[in-house]
Structure formats: structure tokens, C-alpha cells
Amino acid sequence: MKELRNGIKIIGIDHGYGNIKTASTVTPTGITAYTTEPTFGGNILFYDGMYYRIGENHKPFIADKSKDNDFYLFTLMAVARELSKQGISEAEVHIAAGLPLTWVKTQREDFRSYITRNNDVRFVYKDKPYHIEIAGCLVYPQGYTAVIDRLSEMTGVNMLADIGNGTMNVMYINNKKPVESKCYTEKLGVNQCVIAAKNAVMDKLGVKIDDTIVEQVIRFGNADISEKYLNCITEAVREYCSEIFETLRKYEYNPELMRLYVTGGGGCLIKHFGEYDEKRVTIIDDICATAKGYEQLAYMTLRKRVDNA
């Protein structure tokens, strides 16, 4: 979270399908609504007369994030988590967010309106009341912001692959500048890998496994399971990695002519199971890098407005 001299807090939020990320927090996107207070506590948001448990499992893919109420609720939760780290529960905030590269032009205004639809918002998160004023929302191309602190090293031709839970965004960055005509979005996120691994276990071993097991293998390269299950999952994940690189080659990825930067939750997947030249591929491990980039760009933009006011 960054703060302008007029007191407005800038909070970057990466609205992923698998996790909602801020500069310092990560929360799975599962959400369940209750008309009465849940029996068990935890990550509970109370807003507009309803209770919501957030953080169990992941939200299914939808092409337009403003079509239901979930990402708005995730935004309130994310703001509360950032404010709580500063020990405050009341603030004027400016949201910095993003959308997949090829969707920004068509969905930016709708998403901005969606986030800012209520100027004055009151809600309760983890039994603590919050009061926020939403001053505005800036929307940036997803993924690109994760590498803005590395642009100085991006001479020549570079490809960025932002692998999220629902989509993979591909962008060329040539001589430190993004190439707008070479931005692509594929529905090839980590969730597709999880589904493929679960299906492989069912087909070969006749057992249904929980998403959490596959996610642990993807994240750490291992899990506390027997060797036959680990081998089956590993084989499926490696096949998915091959599909990732095959898709990148469709967009003319050539490791001998360009460098590849991989960001997003799928970076650990490539790191553990992909076949690549470590000298020419950079894996950005910080899952919050995109949210931090949103904040940085928004701070630079809004600071100029405040200084010139």
C-alpha cells in the first residue's frame, strides 16, 4: 500500500481466478455466501446483509469479471487485509487493478465502474468494521506490471508469459517497450493443469484426488503422497508445461533470439517441471509482483495529479 500526500491510500489488487493478491497478501478466490453468520469463524466478510466465507478453493473462470458480485467482494476483502496491516479500518482508497492484456481495451471502463460503483462503503471483515471511501480505480494490462522494475534489462526482443489460474497472457517487450500489437491471451491457466492431473490419476489409478494435492506438487515439486501418485501427477504436469511452450512457439517464441520472462502462479510450475535454458528464462517467483506493479504505476500517475492540483 502506498500513500499520497493528500492521505489517499493506493492499494494494488491482482484479481486472479486462483488467488486475489495485494502487495503483501494472497487469498484463494473461493467464496461461499450465507444468510446467517457461519458456525465457524475465519476469513468472513459481512456486507449488505450477507456473510461470505472467502479463501476455500478457487472461483471458476468467467470471461468478464464484472458479470457477478464476487470480484467486488474480493476487492473489499483485499482492501481490509491491506488496511489491517497498517492498523487502520477507515480510509480513502484508490484501487489499482488489471485485466488480461487483450481484454483491457474492451473491459476497462466496465471494470472501473464495477469497482467504484459505491463511493462510501461499510462492511465487516473478521469481526472488525471497516469504512472506506473509494476515490477511483486505475486499470492496467495484467502481467506487464510484474516486470516494470526489470525494464532496464529488457534490451532486444523479450517475451513475457503471465501464467495465472485461468489464463496465460503473452506480451512482447522490445527494447524496454511493450509491443501493443503483440499481446495475446490464452485460456491456458494453472487450473487446466490441475484438471489434467486429476483426470490422469482417475484414468490410470482409478482414484479421485483433491485439487490441493496437485497444487502442492505444482508449487513445491513434491507432496506427501505415495510414489505412484506423485509420478502420475508429475507426468501430467510435465505434459502441461510442454503445451505451454508449444503455445509460446505459436507466437514465435525462439529461445535463441529472445529472452523469456515468466510471472504469475504458473511460474513455479515452469520452474519445477519445465525444460528450458535457465540462462535465457527468468522466473519471477514473487506472486505479488503484479499487484506491486499496479501500485507503483498508480502512485506515479496520481502523484502528478496531486502535485499539479
Short mmCIF file of C-alpha atoms in Angstrom, two decimals:
data_model
loop_
_atom_site.label_atom_id
_atom_site.label_comp_id
_atom_site.label_asym_id
_atom_site.label_seq_id
_atom_site.Cartn_x
_atom_site.Cartn_y
_atom_site.Cartn_z
CA MET A 1 0.00 0.00 0.00
CA LYS A 2 1.26 3.47 -0.92
CA GLU A 3 0.02 6.81 0.34
CA LEU A 4 -0.28 10.16 -1.42
CA ARG A 5 0.42 13.38 0.44
CA ASN A 6 -3.32 14.13 0.49
CA GLY A 7 -3.82 10.98 2.57
CA ILE A 8 -5.35 8.75 -0.12
CA LYS A 9 -4.17 5.14 0.16
CA ILE A 10 -3.31 3.37 -3.10
CA ILE A 11 -3.98 -0.36 -2.95
CA GLY A 12 -2.94 -2.61 -5.82
CA ILE A 13 -5.11 -5.69 -6.30
CA ASP A 14 -4.37 -8.53 -8.70
CA HIS A 15 -7.82 -10.08 -9.28
CA GLY A 16 -6.73 -13.56 -10.26
CA TYR A 17 -9.03 -16.53 -10.77
CA GLY A 18 -6.97 -18.63 -8.38
CA ASN A 19 -5.87 -16.03 -5.84
CA ILE A 20 -6.52 -12.41 -5.01
CA LYS A 21 -3.16 -10.73 -4.45
CA THR A 22 -2.24 -7.40 -2.92
CA ALA A 23 1.29 -6.12 -2.38
CA SER A 24 1.56 -8.16 0.81
CA THR A 25 -1.30 -10.70 0.88
CA VAL A 26 -2.51 -13.75 -1.05
CA THR A 27 -6.01 -15.23 -0.66
CA PRO A 28 -7.62 -18.08 -2.65
CA THR A 29 -10.73 -16.96 -4.54
CA GLY A 30 -13.22 -19.50 -3.26
CA ILE A 31 -16.36 -17.80 -1.92
CA THR A 32 -19.48 -19.13 -0.20
CA ALA A 33 -22.48 -16.98 0.76
CA TYR A 34 -24.55 -17.38 3.95
CA THR A 35 -27.74 -15.65 5.04
CA THR A 36 -26.81 -16.18 8.70
CA GLU A 37 -23.46 -16.00 10.46
CA PRO A 38 -21.40 -19.16 9.75
CA THR A 39 -20.83 -21.58 12.62
CA PHE A 40 -17.07 -21.47 12.17
CA GLY A 41 -15.11 -18.23 12.01
CA GLY A 42 -12.20 -17.41 9.75
CA ASN A 43 -11.98 -15.34 6.60
CA ILE A 44 -15.54 -13.98 6.88
CA LEU A 45 -16.78 -10.83 5.16
CA PHE A 46 -20.14 -9.30 6.14
CA TYR A 47 -21.54 -6.91 3.56
CA ASP A 48 -25.02 -5.73 2.59
CA GLY A 49 -26.76 -8.16 4.95
CA MET A 50 -24.89 -11.27 3.79
CA TYR A 51 -21.96 -13.27 5.15
CA TYR A 52 -19.23 -14.56 2.83
CA ARG A 53 -16.53 -17.10 3.58
CA ILE A 54 -13.55 -16.33 1.34
CA GLY A 55 -10.49 -18.45 0.72
CA GLU A 56 -11.62 -22.05 0.29
CA ASN A 57 -10.95 -23.46 -3.21
CA HIS A 58 -10.95 -21.22 -6.32
CA LYS A 59 -13.50 -19.31 -8.36
CA PRO A 60 -14.47 -20.83 -11.73
CA PHE A 61 -13.30 -18.97 -14.83
CA ILE A 62 -15.55 -16.25 -16.25
CA ALA A 63 -14.53 -14.11 -19.21
CA ASP A 64 -15.92 -10.87 -17.75
CA LYS A 65 -15.07 -10.34 -14.08
CA SER A 66 -17.73 -7.67 -13.66
CA LYS A 67 -20.61 -10.02 -14.51
CA ASP A 68 -21.17 -11.18 -10.93
CA ASN A 69 -20.59 -9.75 -7.46
CA ASP A 70 -17.65 -11.93 -6.43
CA PHE A 71 -14.71 -9.79 -7.56
CA TYR A 72 -16.27 -6.76 -5.89
CA LEU A 73 -16.44 -8.70 -2.62
CA PHE A 74 -12.85 -9.86 -3.12
CA THR A 75 -11.87 -6.21 -3.54
CA LEU A 76 -13.39 -5.27 -0.18
CA MET A 77 -11.62 -8.18 1.47
CA ALA A 78 -8.29 -7.25 -0.14
CA VAL A 79 -8.61 -3.62 0.97
CA ALA A 80 -9.38 -4.74 4.53
CA ARG A 81 -6.34 -7.03 4.62
CA GLU A 82 -4.04 -4.23 3.49
CA LEU A 83 -5.52 -1.67 5.88
CA SER A 84 -5.33 -4.09 8.81
CA LYS A 85 -1.59 -4.41 8.29
CA GLN A 86 -1.36 -0.68 9.00
CA GLY A 87 -3.68 -0.95 12.00
CA ILE A 88 -6.41 1.18 10.41
CA SER A 89 -10.02 0.46 9.46
CA GLU A 90 -11.11 3.74 7.89
CA ALA A 91 -9.53 5.35 4.84
CA GLU A 92 -9.99 6.93 1.43
CA VAL A 93 -8.56 4.48 -1.09
CA HIS A 94 -7.72 4.42 -4.77
CA ILE A 95 -7.75 0.94 -6.31
CA ALA A 96 -5.08 -0.07 -8.83
CA ALA A 97 -6.09 -3.21 -10.72
CA GLY A 98 -5.62 -5.01 -14.02
CA LEU A 99 -7.20 -7.16 -16.72
CA PRO A 100 -5.80 -9.69 -19.22
CA LEU A 101 -3.79 -7.99 -21.94
CA THR A 102 -6.23 -8.36 -24.82
CA TRP A 103 -9.29 -7.57 -22.68
CA VAL A 104 -8.15 -4.24 -21.26
CA LYS A 105 -9.44 -2.08 -24.12
CA THR A 106 -12.92 -3.59 -24.19
CA GLN A 107 -13.47 -4.19 -20.47
CA ARG A 108 -11.52 -1.41 -18.72
CA GLU A 109 -14.35 1.09 -18.31
CA ASP A 110 -16.87 -1.53 -17.23
CA PHE A 111 -14.47 -2.93 -14.66
CA ARG A 112 -13.59 0.52 -13.35
CA SER A 113 -17.28 1.33 -12.94
CA TYR A 114 -17.80 -2.04 -11.28
CA ILE A 115 -15.11 -1.38 -8.66
CA THR A 116 -16.17 2.22 -7.99
CA ARG A 117 -19.93 1.69 -8.07
CA ASN A 118 -20.20 2.66 -4.39
CA ASN A 119 -18.23 5.65 -3.17
CA ASP A 120 -18.91 5.13 0.53
CA VAL A 121 -18.66 1.51 1.69
CA ARG A 122 -19.13 -0.02 5.12
CA PHE A 123 -18.54 -3.70 5.84
CA VAL A 124 -17.20 -6.07 8.48
CA TYR A 125 -14.20 -8.31 7.92
CA LYS A 126 -13.02 -10.81 10.53
CA ASP A 127 -15.39 -9.20 13.08
CA LYS A 128 -13.83 -5.77 12.54
CA PRO A 129 -15.89 -2.92 11.00
CA TYR A 130 -14.39 -1.02 8.06
CA HIS A 131 -15.39 2.25 6.46
CA ILE A 132 -13.77 3.16 3.16
CA GLU A 133 -14.29 5.80 0.50
CA ILE A 134 -13.33 4.61 -2.95
CA ALA A 135 -11.75 7.60 -4.68
CA GLY A 136 -11.19 5.90 -8.01
CA CYS A 137 -9.74 2.94 -9.88
CA LEU A 138 -6.97 2.68 -12.45
CA VAL A 139 -6.86 -0.46 -14.63
CA TYR A 140 -3.64 -1.70 -16.24
CA PRO A 141 -2.62 -4.57 -18.55
CA GLN A 142 -2.20 -7.68 -16.43
CA GLY A 143 1.26 -9.19 -16.13
CA TYR A 144 3.24 -6.30 -17.62
CA THR A 145 3.37 -4.56 -14.25
CA ALA A 146 5.22 -7.53 -12.76
CA VAL A 147 8.32 -6.61 -14.79
CA ILE A 148 8.32 -2.81 -14.72
CA ASP A 149 11.27 -2.88 -12.32
CA ARG A 150 13.17 -5.01 -14.86
CA LEU A 151 12.54 -2.97 -18.00
CA SER A 152 16.07 -1.55 -17.93
CA GLU A 153 17.46 -5.03 -18.65
CA MET A 154 14.99 -5.82 -21.44
CA THR A 155 17.05 -4.76 -24.44
CA GLY A 156 16.49 -6.58 -27.71
CA VAL A 157 13.47 -8.87 -28.04
CA ASN A 158 11.77 -10.25 -24.93
CA MET A 159 8.63 -12.29 -24.34
CA LEU A 160 6.57 -12.09 -21.16
CA ALA A 161 4.32 -15.02 -20.18
CA ASP A 162 1.97 -14.29 -17.30
CA ILE A 163 0.52 -17.66 -16.29
CA GLY A 164 -2.43 -17.27 -13.96
CA ASN A 165 -5.02 -19.74 -12.77
CA GLY A 166 -7.45 -19.07 -15.60
CA THR A 167 -5.45 -17.54 -18.43
CA MET A 168 -1.96 -17.11 -19.84
CA ASN A 169 -1.13 -13.64 -21.16
CA VAL A 170 1.70 -13.24 -23.65
CA MET A 171 3.38 -9.95 -24.49
CA TYR A 172 6.44 -8.88 -26.44
CA ILE A 173 8.66 -6.24 -24.83
CA ASN A 174 11.22 -4.97 -27.32
CA ASN A 175 13.99 -2.61 -26.26
CA LYS A 176 12.26 -1.93 -22.93
CA LYS A 177 8.88 -1.07 -24.51
CA PRO A 178 5.73 -3.23 -24.70
CA VAL A 179 4.53 -4.01 -28.22
CA GLU A 180 0.77 -3.46 -28.23
CA SER A 181 0.24 -5.34 -31.49
CA LYS A 182 1.85 -8.44 -29.99
CA CYS A 183 -0.31 -9.12 -26.94
CA TYR A 184 -2.23 -12.36 -26.65
CA THR A 185 -4.49 -14.12 -24.13
CA GLU A 186 -4.90 -17.89 -23.97
CA LYS A 187 -7.26 -19.86 -21.73
CA LEU A 188 -4.36 -21.98 -20.58
CA GLY A 189 -4.04 -21.28 -16.88
CA VAL A 190 -2.86 -23.42 -13.99
CA ASN A 191 -6.39 -24.65 -13.37
CA GLN A 192 -6.27 -26.50 -16.70
CA CYS A 193 -3.13 -28.24 -15.46
CA VAL A 194 -4.83 -29.22 -12.20
CA ILE A 195 -7.78 -30.68 -14.11
CA ALA A 196 -5.46 -32.62 -16.43
CA ALA A 197 -3.50 -34.07 -13.49
CA LYS A 198 -6.67 -35.11 -11.63
CA ASN A 199 -8.02 -36.77 -14.77
CA ALA A 200 -4.73 -38.61 -15.27
CA VAL A 201 -4.89 -40.03 -11.75
CA MET A 202 -8.50 -41.11 -12.27
CA ASP A 203 -7.76 -42.70 -15.65
CA LYS A 204 -4.61 -44.55 -14.60
CA LEU A 205 -5.22 -45.29 -10.92
CA GLY A 206 -8.99 -45.06 -10.58
CA VAL A 207 -8.83 -42.58 -7.70
CA LYS A 208 -10.32 -39.09 -7.36
CA ILE A 209 -7.87 -36.71 -5.69
CA ASP A 210 -8.30 -33.26 -4.18
CA ASP A 211 -7.10 -30.14 -6.01
CA THR A 212 -4.90 -29.34 -3.01
CA ILE A 213 -2.64 -32.33 -3.70
CA VAL A 214 -1.98 -31.28 -7.29
CA GLU A 215 -1.46 -27.66 -6.26
CA GLN A 216 1.11 -28.73 -3.69
CA VAL A 217 3.03 -30.70 -6.33
CA ILE A 218 2.93 -27.71 -8.68
CA ARG A 219 4.05 -25.27 -6.01
CA PHE A 220 6.81 -27.31 -4.38
CA GLY A 221 7.62 -30.02 -6.89
CA ASN A 222 6.64 -32.68 -4.35
CA ALA A 223 3.92 -33.75 -1.91
CA ASP A 224 3.37 -36.16 0.96
CA ILE A 225 1.84 -38.89 -1.21
CA SER A 226 2.97 -42.28 -2.46
CA GLU A 227 5.37 -42.53 -5.39
CA LYS A 228 2.84 -43.90 -7.89
CA TYR A 229 0.53 -40.92 -7.39
CA LEU A 230 3.41 -38.45 -7.47
CA ASN A 231 4.74 -39.95 -10.69
CA CYS A 232 1.31 -39.84 -12.32
CA ILE A 233 0.76 -36.19 -11.37
CA THR A 234 4.29 -35.24 -12.37
CA GLU A 235 3.88 -36.78 -15.81
CA ALA A 236 0.66 -34.83 -16.39
CA VAL A 237 2.23 -31.57 -15.21
CA ARG A 238 5.23 -32.05 -17.48
CA GLU A 239 2.87 -32.56 -20.43
CA TYR A 240 1.14 -29.31 -19.50
CA CYS A 241 4.49 -27.49 -19.41
CA SER A 242 5.21 -28.81 -22.89
CA GLU A 243 1.85 -27.41 -24.00
CA ILE A 244 2.78 -24.02 -22.53
CA PHE A 245 5.99 -23.85 -24.55
CA GLU A 246 4.21 -25.15 -27.65
CA THR A 247 1.73 -22.28 -27.30
CA LEU A 248 4.56 -19.78 -26.87
CA ARG A 249 6.17 -21.12 -30.05
CA LYS A 250 2.85 -20.48 -31.81
CA TYR A 251 3.56 -16.82 -31.06
CA GLU A 252 7.08 -17.22 -32.48
CA TYR A 253 8.95 -17.78 -29.24
CA ASN A 254 12.55 -18.66 -30.07
CA PRO A 255 14.90 -19.04 -27.07
CA GLU A 256 17.93 -18.38 -29.27
CA LEU A 257 16.62 -14.98 -30.38
CA MET A 258 14.79 -13.67 -27.33
CA ARG A 259 14.60 -13.88 -23.57
CA LEU A 260 11.54 -15.20 -21.77
CA TYR A 261 10.15 -13.82 -18.50
CA VAL A 262 7.56 -15.92 -16.68
CA THR A 263 5.36 -14.45 -13.97
CA GLY A 264 2.15 -15.41 -12.19
CA GLY A 265 1.25 -18.51 -10.23
CA GLY A 266 2.35 -20.74 -13.09
CA GLY A 267 5.96 -19.61 -12.71
CA CYS A 268 6.63 -22.26 -10.06
CA LEU A 269 5.16 -24.88 -12.37
CA ILE A 270 7.61 -23.98 -15.13
CA LYS A 271 10.42 -23.77 -12.59
CA HIS A 272 9.88 -27.30 -11.27
CA PHE A 273 8.73 -29.14 -14.39
CA GLY A 274 9.60 -27.15 -17.50
CA GLU A 275 12.52 -27.79 -19.83
CA TYR A 276 14.27 -24.50 -20.54
CA ASP A 277 17.62 -22.72 -20.59
CA GLU A 278 17.96 -21.05 -17.18
CA LYS A 279 20.36 -18.50 -18.69
CA ARG A 280 17.66 -17.21 -21.04
CA VAL A 281 14.50 -17.69 -18.99
CA THR A 282 13.71 -15.65 -15.88
CA ILE A 283 11.11 -16.97 -13.44
CA ILE A 284 9.64 -14.22 -11.25
CA ASP A 285 8.83 -16.03 -8.01
CA ASP A 286 7.02 -13.17 -6.29
CA ILE A 287 3.32 -13.94 -6.76
CA CYS A 288 2.51 -10.41 -5.56
CA ALA A 289 4.75 -8.75 -8.18
CA THR A 290 1.84 -7.74 -10.42
CA ALA A 291 -0.11 -6.11 -7.56
CA LYS A 292 3.04 -4.24 -6.51
CA GLY A 293 3.44 -3.04 -10.08
CA TYR A 294 -0.14 -1.77 -10.17
CA GLU A 295 0.56 0.25 -7.04
CA GLN A 296 3.78 1.68 -8.42
CA LEU A 297 2.22 2.83 -11.70
CA ALA A 298 -0.84 4.25 -9.96
CA TYR A 299 1.32 6.11 -7.45
CA MET A 300 3.34 7.71 -10.24
CA THR A 301 0.16 8.74 -12.09
CA LEU A 302 -1.77 10.03 -9.08
CA ARG A 303 1.20 11.82 -7.52
CA LYS A 304 1.45 14.02 -10.60
CA ARG A 305 -2.24 14.86 -10.35
CA VAL A 306 -1.91 15.77 -6.68
CA ASP A 307 1.26 17.80 -7.21
CA ASN A 308 -0.33 19.73 -10.09
CA ALA A 309 -3.61 20.37 -8.28
#
